[in-house]
Steps between C-alpha positions, in 0.01 A plus 500: 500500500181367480322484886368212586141432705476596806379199738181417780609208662189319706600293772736455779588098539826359350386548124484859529842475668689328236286720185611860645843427479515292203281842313795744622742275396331520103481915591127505558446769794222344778304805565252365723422210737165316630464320822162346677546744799731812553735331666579232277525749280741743640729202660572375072523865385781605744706108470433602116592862506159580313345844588153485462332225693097442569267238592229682237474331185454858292731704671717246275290442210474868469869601589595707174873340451334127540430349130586157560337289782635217666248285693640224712213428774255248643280396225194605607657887486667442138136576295399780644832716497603354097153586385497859692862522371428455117120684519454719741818757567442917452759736534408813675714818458405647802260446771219779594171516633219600290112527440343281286281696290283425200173512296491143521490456885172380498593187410746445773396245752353709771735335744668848573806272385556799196402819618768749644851474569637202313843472445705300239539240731146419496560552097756198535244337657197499311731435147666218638152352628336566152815305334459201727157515451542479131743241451288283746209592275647485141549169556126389661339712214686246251266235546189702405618718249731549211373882474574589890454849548811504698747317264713742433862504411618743774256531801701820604325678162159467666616793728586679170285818416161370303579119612309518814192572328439235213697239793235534699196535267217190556594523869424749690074644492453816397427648845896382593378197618693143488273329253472132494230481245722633236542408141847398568469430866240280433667220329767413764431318843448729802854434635642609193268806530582573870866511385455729237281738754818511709755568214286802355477649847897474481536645156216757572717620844816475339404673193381770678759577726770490229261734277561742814843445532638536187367895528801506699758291422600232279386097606668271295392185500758180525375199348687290733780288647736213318460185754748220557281305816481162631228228462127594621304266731231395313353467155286804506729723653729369198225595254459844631847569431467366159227725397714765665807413277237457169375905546909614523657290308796762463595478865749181574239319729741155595506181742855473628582111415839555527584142414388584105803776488736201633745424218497139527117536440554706196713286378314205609178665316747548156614115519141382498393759205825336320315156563844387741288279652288447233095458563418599880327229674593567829572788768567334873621775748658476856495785768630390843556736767448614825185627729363815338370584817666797640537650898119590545159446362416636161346509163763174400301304769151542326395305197243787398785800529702318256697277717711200491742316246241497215414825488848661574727309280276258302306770343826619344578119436159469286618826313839432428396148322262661297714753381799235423263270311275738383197285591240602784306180696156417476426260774742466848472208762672614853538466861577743768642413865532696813750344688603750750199640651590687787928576600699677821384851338130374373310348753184496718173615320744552167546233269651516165264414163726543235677197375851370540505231285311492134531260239290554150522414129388726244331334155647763243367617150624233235554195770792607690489400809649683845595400870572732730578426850564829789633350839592726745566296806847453366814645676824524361543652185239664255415260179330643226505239149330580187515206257354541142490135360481458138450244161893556459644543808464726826615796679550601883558818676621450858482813694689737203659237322367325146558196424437281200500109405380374098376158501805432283749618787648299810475790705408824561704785420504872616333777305535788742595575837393874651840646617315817619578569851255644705620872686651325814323773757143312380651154632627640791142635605430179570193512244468100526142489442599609114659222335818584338373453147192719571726776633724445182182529226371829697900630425404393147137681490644812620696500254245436228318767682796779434538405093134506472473859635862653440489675143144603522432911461244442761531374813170307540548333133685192458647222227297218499807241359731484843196385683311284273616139668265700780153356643222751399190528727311249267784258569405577887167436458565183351741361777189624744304298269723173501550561894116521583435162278775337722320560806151399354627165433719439850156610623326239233767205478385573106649630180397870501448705161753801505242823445587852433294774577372668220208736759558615861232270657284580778618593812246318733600178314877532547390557882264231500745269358766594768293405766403185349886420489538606840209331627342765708 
């Protein structure tokens, strides 16, 4: 019988608590768990039964049973562990201390940083720097040039024997020297060039210390993690893990919408490809719920961590219309509210920036037109509405259930009810901050999740068909897209463009631009 992957879960909050025991259930083994501190950490791990537990995100990333990675944490944490996940992970046999030796140590920064007793850790280190460095630079180096000396297919083969060399040719001097004056370096912008400077060190240190290494034993290199991970914070940090995803495009790199994997959604999706309702014209949507807030301040209360209604459950509201109707918006008009600033638990110098209340339309591709509105100053019971209005009639998914009504018809009829019944033990955990169709599609990912990986001769490869209803990293940086343009125009009172990033842009604008927002 065929294994299958063994799983990294990231996170410790009610998310993480529902996935590990909805993977064991499909026969995936969790072979290592992330939490922000130690504690967190070891509290989940022993509830869980999971042996190896850290608060270090490469003691996981680098755990030798771990080829599948789970990431379900704040948003502002979710780039930096997906992109290290898919680019950055070595596997070292053994670990030893060596000297680092060579002919070409003179043109080593003289830092002292390479010169006796390096070990493989610092060999992790200065590969998974060079990768980061690359990916952030492939995609800078786009704008200037279609011949960039560092577009290459694989950037592991630059540490290949004879790569180094011609890699690195028009940019260092001939006395070892960074040059700046170079052919090559020439034609990009100095912070291009100061990125490149530190990505050659990296390749230059690591290349070095696995030329020593491998005198001794073996170093195989991995070329990385499959990710399943939640939404990022913000645009760029989207992008990032886009041009991540674009250099391994073998390794599953996917946003967990579990509302796509929802039957009534793929069967609402095959009822408006069979023209049911006939031409879209209109999507309206209704989410009503309670506070999001939870016990104590955190990341939910702050607009710019990825907080609030729009960002937690519209994002995936933006996606999952797109994907039904196959149509992405060009201009949005919205308004966000913060009605509860400050509660029992969030008070004195604390108050809470993230909205509560959004409403916003969405101007899609061919004229159809979309309303979404996001309360969550509603108690009582969750509401969650899709409603895909047509030329010929109309469908309507409440909670799991579909709907339908033709213009010809005096009333709607049924076209599927979910009978699936959620493992009672979840319920009684008292996970009421997951709405019960949320906890149902992440049942219904997992098990997308097993078919996709279960006859595979290798445990890291995987069948693209079970998951294919999935949102890809370009689909997240899309909803980031459609989410920023919906706080431009709350901000405006206007219609705002919907732009997608195409170029990482420069960080002292993004900062400049927060501050103006802020007004500080």
């Amino acid at each position: 019988m065929k294994m299958l992957p063994g799983v990294g879960v990231f996170g410790t909050g009610s998310a993480a608590r529902v996935l590990v025991p909805l993977l064991r259930a499909e026969g995936f083994s969790i072979e290592a768990l992330w939490g922000k501190t130690e504690e967190e950490a070891k509290q989940l791990a022993e509830e869980m039964n999971i042996s190896f537990y850290t608060s270090r995100t490469d003691d996981v990333l680098l755990h030798q049973d771990v080829d599948l990675v789970c990431i379900n944490i704040p948003p502002p944490l979710t780039r930096q562990i997906a992109v290290k996940a898919l680019a950055s992970c070595v596997a070292i046999n053994r670990r030893t201390s060596v000297e680092c030796w060579s002919a070409e140590a003179d043109v080593l920064p003289a830092d002292g940083v390479c010169s006796k007793g390096c070990t493989e850790q610092t060999l992790r280190h200065f590969i998974r720097a060079a990768c980061d460095e690359l990916l952030s630079l492939l995609a800078a180096c786009e704008k200037w040039s279609s011949e960039s000396p560092v577009a290459v297919a694989d950037p592991w083969s630059v540490l290949a024997p004879g790569r180094l060399g011609g890699f690195l040719k028009g940019w260092l001097g001939t006395a070892g020297r960074w040059s700046t004056e170079s052919a090559v370096g020439s034609a990009f912008p100095s912070r291009v060039r100061d990125r490149f400077k530190r990505l050659c060190r990296h390749l230059l240190i690591g290349s070095l210390l696995k030329a020593v290494l491998s005198r001794e034993h073996s170093l195989p290199l991995g070329i990385g993690k499959n990710v399943l991970c939640e939404k990022a914070a913000t645009s760029v940090d989207a992008f990032r893990m886009v041009t991540a995803a674009r250099y391994y495009p073998k390794l599953m790199s996917i946003v967990g919408n579990v509302l796509r994997f929802l039957p009534a959604f793929v069967k609402m999706k095959q009822l408006i490809e069979e023209h049911y309702v006939g031409n879209v014209i209109i999507c309206d949507v209704r989410v009503y719920g309670g506070s999001l807030l939870s016990h104590k301040y955190n990341w939910i209360c702050d607009e710019l961590m990825g907080g609030g209604g729009l960002h937690t459950m519209g994002t995936y509201i933006i996606d999952l219309l797109t994907h039904l109707i196959s149509r992405r918006a060009e201009k949005v008009h919205g308004l966000l509210k913060t009605f509860v600033k400050q509660n029992t638990a969030i008070s004195g110098i604390r108050h809470v920036t993230s909205d509560d209340f959004c409403v916003f339309q969405m101007l899609m591709s061919e004229g159809v037109c979309c309303t979404v509105t996001l309360n969550f100053n509603m108690p009582g019971s969750f509401i969650h509405e899709v409603m895909i209005v047509g030329s010929a009639g109309r469908l309507i998914a409440r909670g799991t259930d579909l709907y339908g009504q033709k213009n010809t018809a005096l009333q709607e009829e049924l076209l599927f009810t979910d009978s699936l019944s959620v493992n009672k033990g979840l319920l009684d955990k008292g996970f009421k901050d997951i709405p019960l169709l949320y906890l149902k599609g992440m049942v219904y990912m997992v098990q997308a999740l097993r078919q996709s990986f279960q006859d595979q001769e290798d445990r890291r490869t995987w069948d693209h068909k079970p998951v294919s209803m999935a949102a890809s990293f370009e689909d997240g940086l899309y909803m980031q897209s459609v989410v920023e343009a919906i706080k431009k125009s709350s901000r405006s009172g206007e219609w705002e463009a919907v732009e997608v990033m195409t170029e990482e842009p420069d960080a002292n604008q993004n900062l400049c631009e927060a501050l103006q927002r802020n007004n500080l």
